[in-house]
Amino acid sequence: LGQIAPDYRGVLHLLYFCDLSPAEVGRVLGKSPKQVANLTYRAKAALRRVLAEMGIEPPHTTSEEREKHKDEN
């Protein structure tokens, strides 16, 4: 997590380590629900890029993602 932007790291920390809801994260950070959703999306994308650079491929969790991955290989 140290390799992604602090605002991305913060939103992921609050959501997944502190187990706050998106609404609670918004209140803590002074962000709207839409801003929290956007930050979360961008933070996950940034984390995926960092993991890919390290040679770690995250698991595919949706059937769409699994199909896309299968088609790429």
Steps between C-alpha positions, in 0.01 A plus 500: 500500500794731554548528125165660422392860557412593860137581418460159333672328790274683745174400337606135476619499860173641628287265290688175546710528815269718710192336349318830448212533257543729200270753671718493812815539291342801333428661835855434624660637184249776435408347162170431329394140437584545132848624588555201729389265222734668252793493743435134573490411131823690430671363811423142401626564147822652638549204732445256212768685299748482789430130550540436126838676506598263781387202292199431722172448321193561717225238487214555257187526706220548251401270220553788256857550621571126483367483143701805395814351652434164333458675161829687548700180554 
